[in-house]
Coordinates of C-alpha atoms and ligand atoms in Angstrom, one line a residue:
M629 CA -16.9 126.4 -62.8
N630 CA -17.7 129.6 -64.5
Q631 CA -19.3 127.2 -67.5
I632 CA -21.3 125.6 -65.0
I633 CA -22.6 128.4 -63.3
T634 CA -23.2 130.3 -66.2
A635 CA -25.3 127.1 -67.6
Q636 CA -27.5 127.1 -64.3
R637 CA -28.1 130.8 -64.1
N638 CA -29.0 130.7 -68.2
F639 CA -31.4 128.2 -66.7
F640 CA -32.4 130.1 -64.0
N641 CA -33.2 132.7 -66.3
S642 CA -35.7 130.9 -68.7
Q643 CA -37.9 130.5 -65.7
A644 CA -38.2 126.5 -65.6
T645 CA -38.0 126.4 -62.1
K646 CA -40.8 129.1 -60.8
N647 CA -42.9 126.2 -62.2
L648 CA -44.1 124.6 -59.0
H649 CA -45.2 121.3 -60.7
F650 CA -41.4 121.5 -62.1
R651 CA -39.9 121.5 -58.4
K652 CA -42.4 118.9 -57.7
A653 CA -41.2 116.5 -60.1
Q654 CA -37.5 117.2 -59.7
L655 CA -37.8 116.3 -56.8
K656 CA -40.0 113.1 -57.1
T657 CA -37.0 112.4 -59.1
L658 CA -34.7 112.7 -56.7
Q659 CA -36.8 110.3 -54.0
K660 CA -36.6 107.5 -56.4
A661 CA -33.2 108.0 -57.6
L662 CA -32.2 107.6 -53.7
E663 CA -34.5 105.0 -53.1
Q664 CA -32.9 102.8 -56.4
N665 CA -29.4 103.3 -55.7
E666 CA -29.8 102.3 -51.5
A667 CA -27.2 99.6 -51.7
L668 CA -24.7 101.5 -53.5
L669 CA -25.5 104.3 -50.8
H670 CA -25.3 102.0 -48.0
E671 CA -22.2 100.3 -49.6
A672 CA -20.3 103.7 -49.9
I673 CA -20.7 105.0 -47.0
Y674 CA -19.9 101.3 -45.2
K675 CA -16.7 101.3 -46.9
D676 CA -16.0 104.6 -46.0
F677 CA -16.6 104.5 -41.9
K678 CA -18.0 101.4 -41.4
K679 CA -21.6 103.3 -41.3
S680 CA -24.0 100.0 -41.1
E681 CA -28.0 100.1 -42.9
F682 CA -29.5 100.6 -40.1
D683 CA -27.7 103.8 -39.3
N684 CA -27.2 104.9 -42.8
Y685 CA -31.1 104.6 -43.2
S686 CA -32.3 105.7 -39.6
T687 CA -29.9 108.9 -39.6
E688 CA -29.8 109.9 -43.5
L689 CA -32.1 108.7 -45.8
S690 CA -34.8 108.0 -44.2
L691 CA -35.2 111.9 -43.1
L692 CA -34.3 112.7 -46.5
Y693 CA -37.2 111.1 -48.2
K694 CA -39.1 112.4 -44.9
D695 CA -38.3 115.7 -46.2
I696 CA -38.8 115.5 -49.8
K697 CA -42.4 113.8 -48.2
E698 CA -42.7 117.2 -46.9
A699 CA -42.2 119.3 -49.4
R700 CA -44.2 117.6 -52.5
S701 CA -47.2 118.3 -50.3
S702 CA -46.5 121.5 -49.2
I703 CA -44.9 123.3 -52.2
F704 CA -48.2 124.8 -53.4
Q705 CA -49.0 126.4 -49.9
W706 CA -45.4 127.4 -49.0
A707 CA -44.5 129.1 -52.2
S708 CA -48.3 130.6 -52.3
R709 CA -48.4 134.8 -52.5
K710 CA -49.7 136.0 -48.7
N711 CA -52.3 139.2 -48.8
V712 CA -51.5 141.5 -46.0
S713 CA -53.3 144.4 -44.8
T714 CA -52.3 148.1 -46.0
G715 CA -54.1 150.4 -43.9
I716 CA -56.2 153.3 -44.5
L717 CA -53.2 155.8 -45.7
N718 CA -52.3 153.2 -49.0
F719 CA -56.3 153.4 -49.9
P720 CA -57.5 152.0 -52.2
A721 CA -54.4 149.7 -52.6
S722 CA -53.6 145.7 -51.9
S723 CA -50.7 144.7 -50.6
Y724 CA -48.5 141.1 -50.8
I725 CA -45.3 138.9 -50.5
I726 CA -44.4 136.8 -53.3
P727 CA -42.2 133.7 -52.2
E728 CA -39.5 133.7 -55.0
P729 CA -36.1 131.5 -55.4
L730 CA -33.2 133.2 -55.3
G731 CA -31.5 131.8 -57.9
V732 CA -27.8 129.6 -58.2
C733 CA -26.9 128.3 -55.0
L734 CA -23.6 126.9 -53.7
V735 CA -24.3 124.4 -50.6
I736 CA -21.3 122.8 -49.2
G737 CA -21.8 119.5 -46.7
A738 CA -20.1 118.2 -44.2
W739 CA -18.3 114.7 -43.6
N740 CA -19.7 113.0 -40.5
Y741 CA -23.5 112.6 -41.8
P742 CA -23.2 112.9 -46.1
Y743 CA -26.0 112.2 -47.3
Q744 CA -28.2 113.9 -44.6
L745 CA -26.4 117.0 -44.6
S746 CA -25.2 117.1 -48.4
F747 CA -29.2 116.8 -49.9
A748 CA -31.5 118.2 -47.4
P749 CA -29.8 121.6 -48.0
V750 CA -30.8 121.1 -51.3
I751 CA -34.3 119.4 -51.1
A752 CA -34.7 122.9 -49.3
A753 CA -33.3 124.5 -52.4
I754 CA -34.7 122.6 -55.3
A755 CA -38.4 122.9 -53.6
A756 CA -38.1 126.9 -53.5
G757 CA -36.7 126.9 -57.2
N758 CA -33.3 127.8 -57.2
T759 CA -30.9 125.6 -59.5
V760 CA -27.9 123.8 -56.8
I761 CA -23.9 122.7 -57.0
L762 CA -23.5 120.4 -54.0
K763 CA -19.6 120.5 -52.8
P764 CA -19.9 117.2 -50.8
S765 CA -17.3 116.6 -48.1
E766 CA -14.3 115.3 -49.6
L767 CA -13.2 112.6 -46.7
P768 CA -15.6 110.2 -47.3
T769 CA -14.4 109.8 -50.7
N770 CA -17.2 107.0 -51.7
T771 CA -20.2 108.8 -50.6
A772 CA -19.0 112.2 -52.5
A773 CA -18.5 109.7 -55.6
A774 CA -22.1 107.4 -55.2
M775 CA -23.9 111.3 -54.4
A776 CA -21.8 112.7 -57.4
K777 CA -23.0 109.3 -59.6
I778 CA -26.4 109.3 -58.9
V779 CA -27.0 112.9 -59.2
K780 CA -25.2 113.2 -63.0
E781 CA -27.4 109.7 -63.8
N782 CA -30.3 111.6 -62.8
F783 CA -29.9 115.0 -63.9
D784 CA -29.5 118.2 -65.8
P785 CA -26.4 119.5 -64.7
A786 CA -27.9 123.4 -65.6
F787 CA -30.0 122.4 -62.7
F788 CA -28.5 120.6 -60.3
T789 CA -25.0 118.6 -60.0
V790 CA -22.0 118.2 -58.0
V791 CA -19.2 119.4 -57.6
E792 CA -16.3 116.9 -56.4
G793 CA -13.0 118.3 -55.1
G794 CA -11.4 119.4 -51.2
V795 CA -10.4 123.2 -50.3
E796 CA -8.5 123.4 -53.7
E797 CA -12.0 122.8 -55.5
T798 CA -14.3 124.4 -53.1
Q799 CA -12.1 127.9 -52.9
E800 CA -12.3 128.0 -56.4
L801 CA -15.9 128.0 -56.2
L802 CA -16.0 130.4 -53.8
K803 CA -14.6 132.8 -55.4
Q804 CA -17.8 132.7 -57.8
K805 CA -20.7 134.6 -57.6
F806 CA -23.6 132.7 -56.1
D807 CA -27.2 134.4 -55.3
K808 CA -27.2 131.6 -51.6
I809 CA -24.4 129.7 -50.3
F810 CA -25.4 127.3 -47.4
F811 CA -22.7 125.7 -45.7
T812 CA -22.2 123.1 -43.3
G813 CA -19.0 122.5 -41.4
S814 CA -16.5 123.7 -38.3
T815 CA -16.4 127.6 -37.5
K816 CA -13.1 128.0 -38.7
V817 CA -13.7 126.8 -42.2
G818 CA -17.2 128.9 -41.7
K819 CA -15.0 132.3 -41.4
I820 CA -13.7 131.5 -44.8
V821 CA -16.9 131.3 -46.7
Y822 CA -18.0 134.6 -45.0
K823 CA -15.4 136.7 -46.5
A824 CA -15.5 134.9 -49.7
A825 CA -19.4 135.4 -49.2
A826 CA -18.9 139.2 -48.4
E827 CA -17.1 139.7 -51.8
N828 CA -20.5 139.6 -53.6
L829 CA -22.4 140.7 -50.8
T830 CA -24.2 137.0 -51.1
P831 CA -26.4 135.9 -48.7
V832 CA -25.0 132.5 -46.4
T833 CA -26.5 130.3 -43.7
L834 CA -23.9 128.7 -42.0
E835 CA -24.8 125.6 -40.2
L836 CA -21.5 125.3 -37.8
G837 CA -20.5 123.2 -34.7
G838 CA -19.6 124.2 -31.0
K839 CA -19.8 122.4 -27.6
S840 CA -23.1 121.4 -26.4
P841 CA -23.0 120.9 -23.2
A842 CA -25.6 118.2 -21.0
I843 CA -27.2 119.1 -17.7
V844 CA -27.8 116.8 -15.2
T845 CA -29.5 117.6 -12.3
E846 CA -30.6 115.8 -9.3
S847 CA -34.0 115.7 -10.3
C848 CA -33.8 113.7 -13.8
N849 CA -34.8 110.2 -14.4
L850 CA -31.6 109.1 -14.0
K851 CA -32.1 105.7 -15.8
V852 CA -33.6 107.3 -19.1
S853 CA -31.5 110.2 -19.1
V854 CA -28.4 108.2 -19.4
K855 CA -29.4 105.6 -21.8
R856 CA -30.6 108.6 -24.0
L857 CA -27.4 110.4 -23.3
V858 CA -25.3 107.7 -24.0
W859 CA -27.3 106.6 -27.4
G860 CA -27.2 110.4 -28.8
K861 CA -23.0 110.4 -27.5
F862 CA -22.0 107.4 -29.4
L863 CA -23.8 107.3 -32.0
N864 CA -21.4 107.7 -35.4
A865 CA -19.2 107.2 -33.3
G866 CA -19.8 110.6 -31.6
Q867 CA -19.3 112.1 -34.6
T868 CA -22.5 114.5 -34.3
C869 CA -23.1 117.9 -34.7
I870 CA -25.7 118.5 -32.4
A871 CA -24.3 115.4 -29.6
P872 CA -24.1 116.1 -26.2
D873 CA -20.1 116.9 -25.9
Y874 CA -19.7 117.7 -22.2
V875 CA -21.9 116.6 -19.5
L876 CA -22.6 118.9 -16.1
V877 CA -23.6 116.6 -13.6
H878 CA -24.8 117.7 -10.2
K879 CA -22.5 116.5 -7.3
S880 CA -24.7 114.8 -5.3
I881 CA -25.1 112.3 -8.1
E882 CA -22.1 111.9 -9.6
Q883 CA -21.0 108.5 -8.6
Q884 CA -24.6 107.4 -9.4
F885 CA -24.2 108.6 -13.1
L886 CA -20.9 107.8 -13.9
E887 CA -21.5 104.0 -13.0
Q888 CA -25.0 104.1 -15.2
T889 CA -23.0 105.6 -17.8
K890 CA -20.9 102.9 -17.8
E891 CA -23.3 100.2 -16.8
E892 CA -25.1 101.8 -19.8
I893 CA -22.2 101.7 -22.9
I894 CA -22.2 98.2 -21.8
S895 CA -25.4 97.3 -22.7
Q896 CA -25.8 99.4 -25.6
Y897 CA -22.6 97.5 -26.7
F898 CA -21.1 99.8 -29.3
S899 CA -18.9 97.5 -32.1
F900 CA -18.5 97.2 -35.7
E901 CA -19.4 93.3 -35.1
N902 CA -22.7 95.2 -33.4
D903 CA -23.3 97.4 -36.8
N904 CA -23.6 100.5 -34.5
Y905 CA -20.3 102.2 -34.3
V906 CA -18.3 103.6 -36.7
Q907 CA -14.4 104.3 -37.9
I908 CA -13.1 107.6 -36.4
I909 CA -13.0 109.3 -40.4
N910 CA -9.3 110.1 -41.0
D911 CA -6.5 109.3 -39.2
R912 CA -5.8 113.2 -38.0
N913 CA -9.2 113.1 -36.1
F914 CA -8.2 109.9 -35.0
E915 CA -4.5 111.9 -33.2
R916 CA -6.5 114.4 -32.1
L917 CA -9.1 112.6 -30.2
S918 CA -6.1 110.4 -28.7
K919 CA -4.4 113.3 -27.4
M920 CA -7.4 114.5 -25.5
L921 CA -6.8 111.0 -23.1
V922 CA -5.8 111.9 -20.5
P923 CA -5.3 108.3 -18.8
E924 CA -5.2 109.4 -15.3
K925 CA -9.0 111.0 -15.7
I926 CA -10.3 107.9 -17.8
Y927 CA -13.1 106.4 -16.0
Y928 CA -13.9 103.9 -18.3
G929 CA -12.9 102.6 -22.0
G930 CA -10.0 104.2 -23.4
E931 CA -8.9 102.0 -25.7
T932 CA -7.6 102.6 -29.8
N933 CA -6.5 101.3 -32.8
A934 CA -5.0 103.7 -34.9
E935 CA -5.1 101.0 -37.5
T936 CA -8.9 100.5 -37.7
R937 CA -9.3 103.7 -36.5
Y938 CA -11.0 102.8 -33.6
I939 CA -11.9 104.7 -30.5
Q940 CA -13.7 103.2 -27.3
P941 CA -17.1 104.7 -25.4
T942 CA -15.1 106.6 -23.0
V943 CA -15.9 108.5 -20.1
M944 CA -13.9 110.8 -18.4
Q945 CA -13.9 112.3 -14.8
N946 CA -12.8 115.3 -13.2
V947 CA -12.9 117.3 -15.5
T948 CA -12.3 120.7 -15.2
M949 CA -12.6 123.9 -17.5
E950 CA -8.6 123.9 -18.0
D951 CA -8.2 120.4 -19.7
A952 CA -7.9 120.0 -22.9
V953 CA -10.6 117.9 -23.5
M954 CA -12.8 121.0 -22.9
Q955 CA -10.7 123.9 -25.2
E956 CA -12.2 122.4 -28.7
E957 CA -15.0 120.9 -29.4
I958 CA -14.5 117.1 -29.0
F959 CA -16.6 115.5 -32.6
G960 CA -15.6 112.2 -31.5
P961 CA -16.4 109.0 -28.8
I962 CA -15.1 110.8 -25.1
L963 CA -17.7 112.3 -22.9
P964 CA -16.2 114.4 -20.3
V965 CA -18.3 114.4 -17.0
L966 CA -17.8 117.8 -15.1
T967 CA -19.8 118.7 -11.6
Y968 CA -21.7 121.6 -10.5
E969 CA -23.6 122.4 -7.0
T970 CA -25.6 125.2 -8.0
I971 CA -27.5 125.8 -11.3
E972 CA -26.2 129.3 -11.4
E973 CA -22.8 127.4 -11.5
A974 CA -23.6 125.2 -14.3
I975 CA -24.9 128.1 -16.1
A976 CA -22.0 130.3 -15.5
K977 CA -20.1 127.2 -17.0
V978 CA -21.7 126.7 -20.3
N979 CA -22.1 130.9 -20.6
S980 CA -18.5 130.8 -20.1
L981 CA -18.0 129.0 -23.8
P982 CA -19.2 130.5 -27.1
K983 CA -22.8 129.7 -27.6
P984 CA -23.2 126.1 -28.2
L985 CA -25.2 124.8 -31.2
S986 CA -27.5 122.0 -29.1
C987 CA -27.9 122.2 -25.0
Y988 CA -30.0 119.1 -23.3
L989 CA -31.0 119.4 -20.2
F990 CA -32.2 116.2 -18.1
T991 CA -34.4 117.2 -15.2
K992 CA -37.8 116.7 -13.6
S993 CA -37.6 120.4 -12.4
S994 CA -40.5 123.0 -14.2
S995 CA -38.4 125.9 -12.2
I996 CA -34.9 124.9 -13.7
K997 CA -36.2 124.2 -17.4
K998 CA -37.3 128.1 -17.3
K999 CA -34.4 129.0 -15.5
I1000 CA -32.3 127.2 -18.0
L1001 CA -34.3 128.3 -21.2
K1002 CA -33.9 132.0 -20.4
E1003 CA -30.2 132.0 -19.1
I1004 CA -29.0 130.3 -21.6
S1005 CA -28.3 131.0 -25.4
F1006 CA -28.1 128.1 -27.6
G1007 CA -29.2 127.0 -31.1
G1008 CA -31.6 124.0 -31.0
G1009 CA -31.7 121.6 -27.7
A1010 CA -34.3 119.5 -25.6
I1011 CA -35.5 118.5 -22.5
N1012 CA -34.9 114.3 -21.2
E1013 CA -33.8 113.4 -25.0
T1014 CA -30.7 113.8 -26.9
L1015 CA -30.5 114.8 -31.0
M1016 CA -34.4 114.1 -31.8
H1017 CA -34.8 118.0 -31.7
L1018 CA -33.5 117.3 -35.4
S1019 CA -35.7 115.2 -36.9
N1020 CA -39.1 117.2 -36.3
S1021 CA -38.8 119.5 -39.2
N1022 CA -41.2 122.2 -37.4
L1023 CA -38.6 123.2 -35.4
P1024 CA -35.9 125.4 -37.5
F1025 CA -32.3 123.9 -37.0
G1026 CA -29.2 126.4 -36.7
G1027 CA -26.9 127.9 -34.4
V1028 CA -26.3 131.1 -32.7
G1029 CA -23.3 133.4 -32.1
R1030 CA -20.1 130.8 -33.2
S1031 CA -22.4 128.2 -33.8
G1032 CA -23.9 129.5 -36.4
I1033 CA -25.9 132.1 -38.7
G1034 CA -29.4 130.8 -40.0
S1035 CA -31.3 127.6 -40.0
Y1036 CA -33.3 124.9 -42.3
H1037 CA -36.0 121.9 -42.1
G1038 CA -39.3 121.4 -43.0
H1039 CA -41.0 124.9 -44.2
T1040 CA -37.8 127.3 -42.2
G1041 CA -35.4 125.2 -45.3
F1042 CA -37.7 126.3 -47.7
K1043 CA -38.0 130.3 -46.5
T1044 CA -34.0 130.4 -46.3
F1045 CA -34.0 129.8 -50.0
T1046 CA -36.3 132.4 -50.7
H1047 CA -36.9 135.8 -50.9
Y1048 CA -40.1 137.1 -49.7
K1049 CA -41.1 140.1 -52.9
S1050 CA -43.1 142.8 -51.0
V1051 CA -45.6 144.3 -53.2
M1052 CA -47.8 147.2 -53.0
D1053 CA -50.6 147.5 -55.9
K1054 CA -52.6 150.3 -56.2
P1055 CA -55.0 151.6 -58.9
T1056 CA -55.1 155.2 -60.1
W1057 CA -58.7 155.4 -60.0
L1058 CA -57.8 157.6 -56.4
D1059 CA -55.1 159.6 -56.5
P1060 CA -55.5 162.0 -52.8
S1061 CA -53.3 165.0 -52.9
I1062 CA -52.6 165.2 -49.6
R1063 CA -48.5 164.5 -49.4
Y1064 CA -48.0 166.3 -53.3
S1065 CA -47.5 170.1 -52.8
P1066 CA -48.5 172.7 -51.7
H1067 CA -47.9 171.4 -47.9
T1068 CA -50.5 173.6 -46.3
P1069 CA -51.8 173.6 -42.2
F1070 CA -54.6 171.9 -43.3
R1071 CA -53.0 168.8 -45.2
L1072 CA -50.7 168.4 -42.6
K1073 CA -53.3 167.9 -39.7
L1074 CA -55.3 165.2 -42.6
M1075 CA -51.6 163.7 -42.8
R1076 CA -51.6 163.5 -39.2
W1077 CA -54.4 162.5 -38.8
F1078 CA -54.3 159.7 -41.4
M1079 CA -50.9 158.2 -39.7
K1080 CA -53.0 157.3 -36.8
F1081 CA -54.2 154.4 -38.5
Ligands
NAD2516 P1 -15.2 121.1 -42.1 O1 -15.3 122.6 -42.2 O2 -13.7 120.7 -42.2 O3 -15.1 120.9 -43.6 C1 -16.8 121.4 -44.3 C2 -16.3 121.5 -45.8 O4 -15.8 123.1 -45.8 C3 -16.2 120.6 -46.6 O5 -16.5 120.6 -47.7 C4 -14.5 121.2 -47.1 O6 -14.5 120.5 -48.4 C5 -14.8 122.2 -47.3 N1 -13.6 123.1 -46.4 C6 -12.6 122.5 -45.8 N2 -11.4 123.4 -45.6 C7 -11.6 124.5 -46.1 C8 -10.9 125.7 -46.7 N3 -9.9 125.9 -46.3 N4 -12.0 126.4 -47.6 C9 -13.0 126.0 -48.0 N5 -13.4 125.2 -47.8 C10 -12.7 124.5 -47.0 O7 -16.0 120.7 -41.7 P2 -15.9 118.8 -41.2 O8 -14.4 118.2 -40.6 O9 -16.7 118.4 -42.4 O10 -17.2 118.8 -40.3 C11 -17.5 119.3 -38.7 C12 -17.7 120.1 -38.6 O11 -18.9 120.6 -38.8 C13 -17.5 120.1 -36.7 O12 -17.0 121.4 -36.6 C14 -19.4 120.0 -36.7 O13 -19.7 120.1 -35.8 C15 -19.5 120.6 -38.2 N6 -20.7 120.1 -38.1 C16 -21.9 121.2 -38.6 C17 -22.9 120.8 -38.7 C18 -24.5 121.8 -38.4 O14 -25.8 121.1 -39.0 N7 -24.3 122.9 -37.6 C19 -23.4 119.1 -38.9 C20 -22.3 118.3 -39.7 C21 -20.9 119.0 -38.9

């Protein structure tokens, strides 16, 4: 690891990555490498957890292609020096901000969208002019190997390389000095990364998880709301960091909501055969989720198969904040339904838990919209929609509080991997003596006057 990092540091110090044409070319290489290896990428992810070609394209590769396209076309604008005003105090100076790359970056990926969550930060890091070491999650072994192979075949490891491995390798990496660590994963491991980064005062971005609520008011369009909710919850079998974790529905429409949800789950027909459902990633998670299924609270679903790591889309009713399913992020295809009578009660329930990564609100009421947006703090979210805010790269993506530190996507991703160097540039033809000794009353008066501008 020492060798890789030294090689990357030398490469970074050669100034090669500061060239914007170089960055554009590297992004094009990545695009081509992904396109040419689509079959390999599809095969690997299907082997890992039965993710279909459709889902792999729509929720992983298409987003990466979009990111690359945007970065390539915006690099010159994003990386350009920005002039800012100086003020009379420093006349005749000029002031400007130079975006500069940070250096050698470590990107640690999560397993649930293995390609997207690994390569999206890499694209931002490359666009910003850094070198990158990517450590994908070890849980989906085939996708990790596919990414390592593609990167090895297409990139100089002194610029961009993949280190495969699990906890031990990640901890070894974390002992090294980086210029930036970008981590996606659980809050628990996020703390380990943050502590390790503190040793070297390395800046971090932590993309973590949490319990993201969906609030359904009595004024919503129930049919469309439930359709979008069911899609967002059971996509990837609920193994989505921004999936609605639990629903808070107004007591007056609880029954209608439950019936509509059941109907919608049946109609969207989530199954391996239908290529729109995936396995639970491993036995540990399968067991963890199975324990959350309390038979007397299951309204719909509840079927499991340990051999195929299958958990049926499941809806639980009469759930309280004390139930096991409300004690941790679910990260699986179980939807607990809780009720509320006043919007204040719903807000209090959400705010009794750590700040979530996402929040979804289904309503036609503009006053409720306003109230929720004002009184609940969350990373990002959507109104009358689920997940899709992630697809708009103009919206910074990240958590707040326990759901994360920092954000990325689009221009924000570029900024995340950039230091903005501030410079004042002053000629010598004028050098007013006001700040130099002797500090006479007249000079102080003059100083007071100048400071007004
Ligand atoms: P995880 O924290 O278990 O693993 C993430 C990475 O950390 C992996 O690469 C793994 O190898 C490494 N790791 C695991 N244990 C470690 C240890 N003890 N020391 C050092 N490194 C270690 O997370 P996961 O299971 O891959 O993902 C699930 C979690 O990630 C959920 O909480 C989910 O909400 C969150 N998540 C967040 C986002 C986001 O964008 N905010 C996206 C996906 C997942």
